[in-house]
């Protein structure tokens, strides 16, 4: 089970905000310092600067691309899944859980039903994690009932404790931290209110102080003296840039609003230790020759800070890709849909057809006999599929 979706989305938004706030600064200057010496520290600084600008642009381009894909998905595909597919999935899963509890179902048939429900739940979780979680807990509760009437009293008590721990773990995994324990115990009926009422604000309130805030990268130097000197330089850069751009100095409303936006970006850069944005804003809006008046010690510290900034940007890119909620298949398909509206309509029609097929399957399951017949048909279809796949491999 994945950790808290709310927490994860919140973390992802923070990263996107950080990168987007930096997008207004100029990314065109590939050289930071004037230097013709390829062996000097100035040359190393310029090389790092160029790599940082490229990585920063790469991150921004990826965010723009994903925002476009997600916009199309949430505008057209997600609502279709919620309207058509989700009710059909919930109806079929609920019916399978009801039949699963019948005593005349054999163990192998129950195993098949569990796998069947698991496959359907994956689709539900993609559409609505909250509903998927509730159905998963309901299915687990049904499994608990079936196993309990097959066990001795001692075995039943041990199994019940195991299920209590399982429910607790599932909920805590979903919300990324501890949640209130219901007095009645951890079963489906007693924790539904937690799933419905436990908010992201409650999570942060309970975990206040347990999540480490990101420390500015300028604090990570080898010696206290070097750290102190570099912080002074960094803060001086911030103050000089802020003084030059202070909105109160402007009488023109348009310029004042522009400077207010730049000041917000500057403050965010200072809070996160984003030395690159600080330098870019300084060069763009202050622009004296201070960057060519470094001592060798200052240049060494700047190299250290830029290396850390580059590493941070690379890690952010990896995390952005990992946090993408859509599969590669969906992203490629959305790209085609953006170019061709017919492709988008085909996808919508497929979702509706899938919902109809699920409803037809649900309608068949009027009795245990019908369920057993459907299982036999599905097993035959699976065997036929695997045989065809093996046959195809032999001649490919």
Short mmCIF file of N, CA, C and O in Angstrom, two decimals, residues 248-369:
data_model
loop_
_atom_site.label_atom_id
_atom_site.label_comp_id
_atom_site.label_asym_id
_atom_site.label_seq_id
_atom_site.Cartn_x
_atom_site.Cartn_y
_atom_site.Cartn_z
N UNK A 248 8.06 49.30 -2.83
CA UNK A 248 7.70 50.61 -2.31
C UNK A 248 8.47 51.74 -2.98
O UNK A 248 8.07 52.91 -2.89
N UNK A 249 9.56 51.41 -3.66
CA UNK A 249 10.35 52.43 -4.34
C UNK A 249 9.75 52.83 -5.69
O UNK A 249 10.22 53.77 -6.33
N UNK A 250 8.75 52.07 -6.14
CA UNK A 250 8.20 52.28 -7.47
C UNK A 250 6.88 53.05 -7.39
O UNK A 250 6.00 52.73 -6.59
N UNK A 251 6.74 54.03 -8.26
CA UNK A 251 5.49 54.79 -8.33
C UNK A 251 4.55 54.21 -9.39
O UNK A 251 3.34 54.40 -9.33
N UNK A 252 5.13 53.50 -10.37
CA UNK A 252 4.33 52.89 -11.42
C UNK A 252 3.69 51.59 -10.91
O UNK A 252 4.38 50.71 -10.40
N UNK A 253 2.37 51.49 -11.04
CA UNK A 253 1.65 50.32 -10.50
C UNK A 253 2.10 49.02 -11.16
O UNK A 253 2.24 47.99 -10.50
N UNK A 254 2.31 49.07 -12.47
CA UNK A 254 2.72 47.85 -13.19
C UNK A 254 4.08 47.37 -12.72
O UNK A 254 4.28 46.18 -12.46
N UNK A 255 5.02 48.30 -12.58
CA UNK A 255 6.36 47.94 -12.13
C UNK A 255 6.31 47.45 -10.68
O UNK A 255 7.01 46.50 -10.30
N UNK A 256 5.45 48.09 -9.87
CA UNK A 256 5.34 47.68 -8.47
C UNK A 256 4.83 46.24 -8.36
O UNK A 256 5.35 45.42 -7.58
N UNK A 257 3.82 45.90 -9.15
CA UNK A 257 3.29 44.52 -9.13
C UNK A 257 4.33 43.53 -9.61
O UNK A 257 4.46 42.42 -9.06
N UNK A 258 5.11 43.93 -10.64
CA UNK A 258 6.18 43.04 -11.13
C UNK A 258 7.21 42.80 -10.04
O UNK A 258 7.65 41.67 -9.81
N UNK A 259 7.58 43.86 -9.36
CA UNK A 259 8.59 43.74 -8.31
C UNK A 259 8.09 42.94 -7.11
O UNK A 259 8.86 42.24 -6.45
N UNK A 260 6.80 43.04 -6.83
CA UNK A 260 6.23 42.23 -5.76
C UNK A 260 6.36 40.74 -6.08
O UNK A 260 6.68 39.93 -5.20
N UNK A 261 6.11 40.38 -7.35
CA UNK A 261 6.24 38.97 -7.77
C UNK A 261 7.70 38.53 -7.68
O UNK A 261 8.00 37.41 -7.24
N UNK A 262 8.61 39.42 -8.10
CA UNK A 262 10.04 39.08 -8.04
C UNK A 262 10.50 38.94 -6.59
O UNK A 262 11.28 38.04 -6.26
N UNK A 263 9.99 39.80 -5.72
CA UNK A 263 10.36 39.72 -4.30
C UNK A 263 9.89 38.41 -3.68
O UNK A 263 10.57 37.82 -2.84
N UNK A 264 8.71 37.94 -4.08
CA UNK A 264 8.21 36.65 -3.59
C UNK A 264 9.12 35.52 -4.03
O UNK A 264 9.44 34.60 -3.26
N UNK A 265 9.58 35.60 -5.27
CA UNK A 265 10.51 34.60 -5.79
C UNK A 265 11.85 34.67 -5.06
O UNK A 265 12.44 33.65 -4.71
N UNK A 266 12.30 35.89 -4.82
CA UNK A 266 13.57 36.09 -4.12
C UNK A 266 13.50 35.54 -2.69
O UNK A 266 14.43 34.87 -2.22
N UNK A 267 12.40 35.80 -2.00
CA UNK A 267 12.24 35.31 -0.63
C UNK A 267 12.19 33.79 -0.59
O UNK A 267 12.75 33.16 0.31
N UNK A 268 11.50 33.20 -1.56
CA UNK A 268 11.43 31.73 -1.62
C UNK A 268 12.82 31.14 -1.86
O UNK A 268 13.18 30.12 -1.27
N UNK A 269 13.60 31.79 -2.72
CA UNK A 269 14.95 31.32 -3.00
C UNK A 269 15.83 31.39 -1.75
O UNK A 269 16.62 30.48 -1.48
N UNK A 270 15.69 32.45 -0.98
CA UNK A 270 16.47 32.58 0.25
C UNK A 270 16.07 31.50 1.26
O UNK A 270 16.93 30.88 1.91
N UNK A 271 14.75 31.24 1.37
CA UNK A 271 14.27 30.27 2.34
C UNK A 271 14.73 28.86 2.02
O UNK A 271 14.97 28.04 2.91
N UNK A 272 14.89 28.56 0.74
CA UNK A 272 15.27 27.20 0.33
C UNK A 272 16.76 27.08 0.00
O UNK A 272 17.21 26.01 -0.40
N UNK A 273 17.51 28.18 0.15
CA UNK A 273 18.93 28.12 -0.15
C UNK A 273 19.21 28.00 -1.63
O UNK A 273 20.23 27.44 -2.03
N UNK A 274 18.31 28.52 -2.48
CA UNK A 274 18.46 28.42 -3.93
C UNK A 274 19.41 29.50 -4.42
O UNK A 274 18.99 30.59 -4.82
N UNK A 275 20.68 29.20 -4.40
CA UNK A 275 21.69 30.18 -4.77
C UNK A 275 21.61 30.57 -6.24
O UNK A 275 21.91 31.70 -6.62
N UNK A 276 21.19 29.64 -7.08
CA UNK A 276 21.12 29.92 -8.52
C UNK A 276 20.11 31.02 -8.81
O UNK A 276 20.39 31.97 -9.54
N UNK A 277 18.92 30.92 -8.21
CA UNK A 277 17.90 31.94 -8.43
C UNK A 277 18.33 33.29 -7.86
O UNK A 277 18.10 34.34 -8.47
N UNK A 278 18.97 33.26 -6.69
CA UNK A 278 19.49 34.50 -6.10
C UNK A 278 20.46 35.18 -7.06
O UNK A 278 20.38 36.39 -7.32
N UNK A 279 21.38 34.41 -7.62
CA UNK A 279 22.37 34.96 -8.55
C UNK A 279 21.70 35.49 -9.81
O UNK A 279 22.03 36.58 -10.30
N UNK A 280 20.74 34.72 -10.34
CA UNK A 280 20.07 35.14 -11.57
C UNK A 280 19.32 36.46 -11.37
O UNK A 280 19.38 37.36 -12.22
N UNK A 281 18.61 36.56 -10.26
CA UNK A 281 17.88 37.80 -9.98
C UNK A 281 18.84 38.97 -9.77
O UNK A 281 18.57 40.09 -10.22
N UNK A 282 19.94 38.70 -9.11
CA UNK A 282 20.94 39.75 -8.88
C UNK A 282 21.51 40.23 -10.22
O UNK A 282 21.60 41.43 -10.47
N UNK A 283 21.90 39.28 -11.06
CA UNK A 283 22.49 39.65 -12.34
C UNK A 283 21.50 40.40 -13.23
O UNK A 283 21.86 41.32 -13.96
N UNK A 284 20.24 39.99 -13.16
CA UNK A 284 19.22 40.59 -14.02
C UNK A 284 18.84 41.99 -13.57
O UNK A 284 18.66 42.90 -14.39
N UNK A 285 18.73 42.19 -12.24
CA UNK A 285 18.13 43.43 -11.74
C UNK A 285 19.11 44.35 -11.01
O UNK A 285 18.77 45.48 -10.72
N UNK A 286 20.29 43.86 -10.66
CA UNK A 286 21.29 44.71 -10.00
C UNK A 286 22.48 44.90 -10.93
O UNK A 286 22.86 46.00 -11.28
N UNK A 287 23.12 43.78 -11.28
CA UNK A 287 24.05 43.74 -12.40
C UNK A 287 25.34 44.52 -12.28
O UNK A 287 25.79 45.09 -13.26
N UNK A 288 25.97 44.58 -11.09
CA UNK A 288 27.32 45.13 -11.08
C UNK A 288 28.32 43.99 -11.33
O UNK A 288 27.93 42.88 -11.68
N UNK A 289 29.60 44.25 -11.18
CA UNK A 289 30.61 43.25 -11.51
C UNK A 289 31.07 42.45 -10.29
O UNK A 289 32.19 41.97 -10.22
N UNK A 290 30.21 42.33 -9.30
CA UNK A 290 30.59 41.67 -8.06
C UNK A 290 31.02 40.23 -8.29
O UNK A 290 31.87 39.72 -7.56
N UNK A 291 30.49 39.57 -9.31
CA UNK A 291 30.81 38.16 -9.53
C UNK A 291 32.21 37.96 -10.10
O UNK A 291 32.69 36.85 -10.16
N UNK A 292 32.85 39.04 -10.52
CA UNK A 292 34.23 38.91 -11.01
C UNK A 292 35.23 39.41 -9.97
O UNK A 292 36.37 39.65 -10.28
N UNK A 293 34.77 39.57 -8.73
CA UNK A 293 35.66 40.07 -7.68
C UNK A 293 35.79 39.07 -6.54
O UNK A 293 36.05 39.43 -5.41
N UNK A 294 35.58 37.79 -6.85
CA UNK A 294 35.72 36.74 -5.85
C UNK A 294 37.18 36.50 -5.49
O UNK A 294 38.06 36.56 -6.35
N UNK A 295 37.39 36.17 -4.24
CA UNK A 295 38.69 35.60 -3.87
C UNK A 295 38.66 34.12 -4.22
O UNK A 295 37.61 33.56 -4.51
N UNK A 296 39.82 33.47 -4.22
CA UNK A 296 39.87 32.05 -4.53
C UNK A 296 39.05 31.24 -3.53
O UNK A 296 38.40 30.25 -3.88
N UNK A 297 39.04 31.67 -2.27
CA UNK A 297 38.27 30.96 -1.25
C UNK A 297 36.78 31.08 -1.52
O UNK A 297 36.03 30.12 -1.41
N UNK A 298 36.35 32.31 -1.91
CA UNK A 298 34.94 32.50 -2.25
C UNK A 298 34.54 31.63 -3.43
O UNK A 298 33.45 31.06 -3.47
N UNK A 299 35.41 31.52 -4.43
CA UNK A 299 35.11 30.72 -5.61
C UNK A 299 34.99 29.25 -5.24
O UNK A 299 34.14 28.53 -5.76
N UNK A 300 35.85 28.77 -4.33
CA UNK A 300 35.77 27.38 -3.90
C UNK A 300 34.44 27.09 -3.20
O UNK A 300 33.82 26.05 -3.40
N UNK A 301 33.99 28.04 -2.37
CA UNK A 301 32.71 27.86 -1.69
C UNK A 301 31.56 27.89 -2.68
O UNK A 301 30.58 27.16 -2.54
N UNK A 302 31.65 28.75 -3.68
CA UNK A 302 30.61 28.83 -4.70
C UNK A 302 30.54 27.52 -5.50
O UNK A 302 29.45 27.04 -5.81
N UNK A 303 31.69 26.95 -5.82
CA UNK A 303 31.71 25.66 -6.51
C UNK A 303 31.00 24.59 -5.68
O UNK A 303 30.20 23.80 -6.19
N UNK A 304 31.30 24.59 -4.39
CA UNK A 304 30.66 23.63 -3.48
C UNK A 304 29.14 23.81 -3.49
O UNK A 304 28.37 22.86 -3.60
N UNK A 305 28.68 25.05 -3.39
CA UNK A 305 27.25 25.33 -3.36
C UNK A 305 26.58 24.97 -4.69
O UNK A 305 25.48 24.41 -4.72
N UNK A 306 27.23 25.28 -5.81
CA UNK A 306 26.66 24.96 -7.12
C UNK A 306 26.58 23.45 -7.34
O UNK A 306 25.63 22.95 -7.95
N UNK A 307 27.60 22.72 -6.88
CA UNK A 307 27.55 21.26 -6.99
C UNK A 307 26.33 20.69 -6.25
O UNK A 307 25.65 19.80 -6.74
N UNK A 308 26.09 21.22 -5.05
CA UNK A 308 24.94 20.76 -4.28
C UNK A 308 23.63 21.14 -4.97
O UNK A 308 22.68 20.37 -4.99
N UNK A 309 23.60 22.33 -5.57
CA UNK A 309 22.39 22.76 -6.28
C UNK A 309 22.12 21.86 -7.48
O UNK A 309 20.97 21.49 -7.74
N UNK A 310 23.15 21.49 -8.21
CA UNK A 310 22.99 20.61 -9.36
C UNK A 310 22.48 19.25 -8.93
O UNK A 310 21.57 18.68 -9.57
N UNK A 311 23.05 18.70 -7.86
CA UNK A 311 22.58 17.41 -7.34
C UNK A 311 21.12 17.48 -6.94
O UNK A 311 20.33 16.58 -7.23
N UNK A 312 20.75 18.57 -6.28
CA UNK A 312 19.37 18.75 -5.84
C UNK A 312 18.41 18.77 -7.03
O UNK A 312 17.33 18.16 -7.00
N UNK A 313 18.77 19.46 -8.10
CA UNK A 313 17.92 19.53 -9.29
C UNK A 313 17.77 18.16 -9.95
O UNK A 313 16.69 17.80 -10.43
N UNK A 314 18.86 17.39 -9.98
CA UNK A 314 18.80 16.05 -10.57
C UNK A 314 17.89 15.13 -9.76
O UNK A 314 17.11 14.34 -10.31
N UNK A 315 17.98 15.24 -8.43
CA UNK A 315 17.11 14.43 -7.56
C UNK A 315 15.66 14.83 -7.75
O UNK A 315 14.77 13.98 -7.81
N UNK A 316 15.40 16.13 -7.88
CA UNK A 316 14.03 16.61 -8.09
C UNK A 316 13.46 16.04 -9.38
O UNK A 316 12.28 15.68 -9.44
N UNK A 317 14.29 15.95 -10.43
CA UNK A 317 13.80 15.41 -11.70
C UNK A 317 13.40 13.95 -11.56
O UNK A 317 12.35 13.53 -12.06
N UNK A 318 14.23 13.17 -10.86
CA UNK A 318 13.91 11.76 -10.63
C UNK A 318 12.62 11.63 -9.82
O UNK A 318 11.75 10.80 -10.14
N UNK A 319 12.48 12.46 -8.80
CA UNK A 319 11.29 12.38 -7.95
C UNK A 319 10.04 12.82 -8.70
O UNK A 319 8.95 12.26 -8.51
N UNK A 320 10.17 13.80 -9.58
CA UNK A 320 9.03 14.22 -10.39
C UNK A 320 8.54 13.08 -11.27
O UNK A 320 7.34 12.87 -11.43
N UNK A 321 9.47 12.33 -11.84
CA UNK A 321 9.09 11.20 -12.69
C UNK A 321 8.45 10.09 -11.87
O UNK A 321 7.46 9.47 -12.28
N UNK A 322 9.01 9.84 -10.68
CA UNK A 322 8.47 8.79 -9.82
C UNK A 322 7.07 9.13 -9.32
O UNK A 322 6.26 8.24 -9.07
N UNK A 323 6.79 10.42 -9.14
CA UNK A 323 5.51 10.83 -8.58
C UNK A 323 4.43 11.03 -9.63
O UNK A 323 3.30 11.39 -9.31
N UNK A 324 4.75 10.81 -10.90
CA UNK A 324 3.75 10.92 -11.94
C UNK A 324 2.66 9.87 -11.72
O UNK A 324 2.95 8.68 -11.62
N UNK A 325 1.41 10.31 -11.63
CA UNK A 325 0.32 9.39 -11.29
C UNK A 325 -0.12 8.55 -12.49
O UNK A 325 -0.81 7.55 -12.32
N UNK A 326 0.28 8.93 -13.69
CA UNK A 326 -0.12 8.20 -14.88
C UNK A 326 1.01 7.28 -15.34
O UNK A 326 2.18 7.57 -15.17
N UNK A 327 0.64 6.16 -15.93
CA UNK A 327 1.63 5.24 -16.47
C UNK A 327 2.20 5.79 -17.78
O UNK A 327 1.65 6.72 -18.38
N UNK A 328 3.32 5.22 -18.21
CA UNK A 328 3.91 5.64 -19.49
C UNK A 328 2.92 5.44 -20.63
O UNK A 328 2.84 6.26 -21.56
N UNK A 329 2.14 4.35 -20.55
CA UNK A 329 1.14 4.07 -21.59
C UNK A 329 0.12 5.20 -21.67
O UNK A 329 -0.22 5.70 -22.75
N UNK A 330 -0.36 5.64 -20.48
CA UNK A 330 -1.37 6.71 -20.44
C UNK A 330 -0.80 8.02 -20.95
O UNK A 330 -1.47 8.77 -21.68
N UNK A 331 0.46 8.32 -20.60
CA UNK A 331 1.08 9.56 -21.04
C UNK A 331 1.23 9.58 -22.56
O UNK A 331 0.93 10.59 -23.21
N UNK A 332 1.69 8.47 -23.13
CA UNK A 332 1.83 8.40 -24.59
C UNK A 332 0.48 8.53 -25.28
O UNK A 332 0.35 9.16 -26.32
N UNK A 333 -0.54 7.92 -24.67
CA UNK A 333 -1.87 7.99 -25.27
C UNK A 333 -2.44 9.41 -25.18
O UNK A 333 -3.08 9.88 -26.12
N UNK A 334 -2.21 10.08 -24.07
CA UNK A 334 -2.67 11.46 -23.93
C UNK A 334 -1.98 12.38 -24.94
O UNK A 334 -2.59 13.33 -25.46
N UNK A 335 -0.73 12.10 -25.22
CA UNK A 335 0.01 12.89 -26.20
C UNK A 335 -0.64 12.76 -27.58
O UNK A 335 -0.80 13.75 -28.31
N UNK A 336 -1.06 11.55 -27.92
CA UNK A 336 -1.76 11.33 -29.19
C UNK A 336 -3.13 11.99 -29.19
O UNK A 336 -3.57 12.55 -30.20
N UNK A 337 -3.80 11.93 -28.04
CA UNK A 337 -5.13 12.53 -27.93
C UNK A 337 -5.08 14.05 -28.09
O UNK A 337 -6.01 14.66 -28.64
N UNK A 338 -4.00 14.65 -27.59
CA UNK A 338 -3.86 16.10 -27.70
C UNK A 338 -3.73 16.53 -29.16
O UNK A 338 -4.17 17.62 -29.55
N UNK A 339 -3.17 15.67 -29.98
CA UNK A 339 -2.98 15.98 -31.40
C UNK A 339 -4.20 15.60 -32.23
O UNK A 339 -4.46 16.20 -33.27
N UNK A 340 -4.94 14.57 -31.76
CA UNK A 340 -6.06 14.06 -32.55
C UNK A 340 -7.28 13.84 -31.65
O UNK A 340 -7.32 12.89 -30.88
N UNK A 341 -8.29 14.71 -31.71
CA UNK A 341 -9.49 14.57 -30.87
C UNK A 341 -10.20 13.24 -31.03
O UNK A 341 -10.86 12.76 -30.10
N UNK A 342 -10.07 12.61 -32.19
CA UNK A 342 -10.71 11.31 -32.41
C UNK A 342 -10.13 10.25 -31.47
O UNK A 342 -10.84 9.35 -31.01
N UNK A 343 -8.83 10.34 -31.22
CA UNK A 343 -8.18 9.40 -30.31
C UNK A 343 -8.74 9.55 -28.89
O UNK A 343 -8.91 8.56 -28.17
N UNK A 344 -9.03 10.78 -28.51
CA UNK A 344 -9.61 11.03 -27.19
C UNK A 344 -11.00 10.42 -27.08
O UNK A 344 -11.34 9.79 -26.08
N UNK A 345 -11.79 10.59 -28.13
CA UNK A 345 -13.14 10.03 -28.12
C UNK A 345 -13.10 8.50 -28.12
O UNK A 345 -13.93 7.85 -27.47
N UNK A 346 -12.12 7.92 -28.80
CA UNK A 346 -11.97 6.47 -28.80
C UNK A 346 -11.69 5.96 -27.38
O UNK A 346 -12.22 4.93 -26.96
N UNK A 347 -10.86 6.68 -26.66
CA UNK A 347 -10.54 6.30 -25.28
C UNK A 347 -11.79 6.37 -24.39
O UNK A 347 -12.06 5.48 -23.60
N UNK A 348 -12.55 7.45 -24.55
CA UNK A 348 -13.79 7.61 -23.78
C UNK A 348 -14.76 6.48 -24.09
O UNK A 348 -15.39 5.91 -23.19
N UNK A 349 -14.88 6.13 -25.37
CA UNK A 349 -15.78 5.04 -25.77
C UNK A 349 -15.32 3.70 -25.19
O UNK A 349 -16.14 2.86 -24.81
N UNK A 350 -14.01 3.49 -25.11
CA UNK A 350 -13.48 2.25 -24.51
C UNK A 350 -13.86 2.15 -23.04
O UNK A 350 -14.21 1.07 -22.55
N UNK A 351 -13.79 3.27 -22.33
CA UNK A 351 -14.15 3.28 -20.91
C UNK A 351 -15.63 2.93 -20.74
O UNK A 351 -16.00 2.13 -19.87
N UNK A 352 -16.46 3.53 -21.55
CA UNK A 352 -17.90 3.24 -21.48
C UNK A 352 -18.19 1.78 -21.81
O UNK A 352 -19.03 1.13 -21.15
N UNK A 353 -17.49 1.24 -22.81
CA UNK A 353 -17.68 -0.16 -23.18
C UNK A 353 -17.22 -1.09 -22.06
O UNK A 353 -17.84 -2.13 -21.79
N UNK A 354 -16.13 -0.72 -21.39
CA UNK A 354 -15.64 -1.51 -20.26
C UNK A 354 -16.67 -1.53 -19.13
O UNK A 354 -16.89 -2.58 -18.49
N UNK A 355 -17.31 -0.39 -18.89
CA UNK A 355 -18.34 -0.31 -17.85
C UNK A 355 -19.54 -1.19 -18.20
O UNK A 355 -20.09 -1.89 -17.34
N UNK A 356 -19.93 -1.20 -19.46
CA UNK A 356 -21.04 -2.05 -19.91
C UNK A 356 -20.72 -3.53 -19.69
O UNK A 356 -21.56 -4.31 -19.22
N UNK A 357 -19.49 -3.91 -20.01
CA UNK A 357 -19.08 -5.30 -19.85
C UNK A 357 -19.10 -5.71 -18.37
O UNK A 357 -19.51 -6.82 -18.02
N UNK A 358 -18.65 -4.81 -17.50
CA UNK A 358 -18.69 -5.09 -16.06
C UNK A 358 -20.12 -5.24 -15.57
O UNK A 358 -20.42 -6.12 -14.75
N UNK A 359 -21.01 -4.39 -16.06
CA UNK A 359 -22.43 -4.48 -15.67
C UNK A 359 -23.05 -5.80 -16.14
O UNK A 359 -23.86 -6.39 -15.44
N UNK A 360 -22.65 -6.22 -17.33
CA UNK A 360 -23.17 -7.50 -17.86
C UNK A 360 -22.69 -8.66 -16.99
O UNK A 360 -23.45 -9.60 -16.71
N UNK A 361 -21.42 -8.60 -16.56
CA UNK A 361 -20.90 -9.65 -15.67
C UNK A 361 -21.63 -9.63 -14.34
O UNK A 361 -22.00 -10.68 -13.81
N UNK A 362 -21.86 -8.44 -13.81
CA UNK A 362 -22.59 -8.32 -12.54
C UNK A 362 -23.99 -8.90 -12.67
O UNK A 362 -24.49 -9.58 -11.74
N UNK A 363 -24.63 -8.67 -13.78
CA UNK A 363 -26.00 -9.16 -13.98
C UNK A 363 -26.07 -10.69 -14.02
O UNK A 363 -27.09 -11.29 -13.66
N UNK A 364 -24.97 -11.32 -14.44
CA UNK A 364 -24.93 -12.78 -14.51
C UNK A 364 -24.86 -13.42 -13.12
O UNK A 364 -25.29 -14.56 -12.94
N UNK A 365 -24.30 -12.71 -12.17
CA UNK A 365 -24.01 -13.29 -10.87
C UNK A 365 -25.22 -13.24 -9.93
O UNK A 365 -25.19 -12.66 -8.84
N UNK A 366 -26.31 -13.90 -10.37
CA UNK A 366 -27.54 -13.90 -9.57
C UNK A 366 -27.54 -15.01 -8.53
O UNK A 366 -28.35 -15.00 -7.61
N UNK A 367 -26.64 -15.97 -8.71
CA UNK A 367 -26.60 -17.11 -7.78
C UNK A 367 -25.19 -17.67 -7.72
O UNK A 367 -24.32 -17.30 -8.53
N UNK A 368 -24.98 -18.59 -6.75
CA UNK A 368 -23.69 -19.25 -6.65
C UNK A 368 -23.40 -20.08 -7.90
O UNK A 368 -22.26 -20.16 -8.36
N UNK A 369 -24.43 -20.69 -8.41
CA UNK A 369 -24.25 -21.51 -9.62
C UNK A 369 -23.76 -20.65 -10.77
O UNK A 369 -22.85 -21.04 -11.51
#
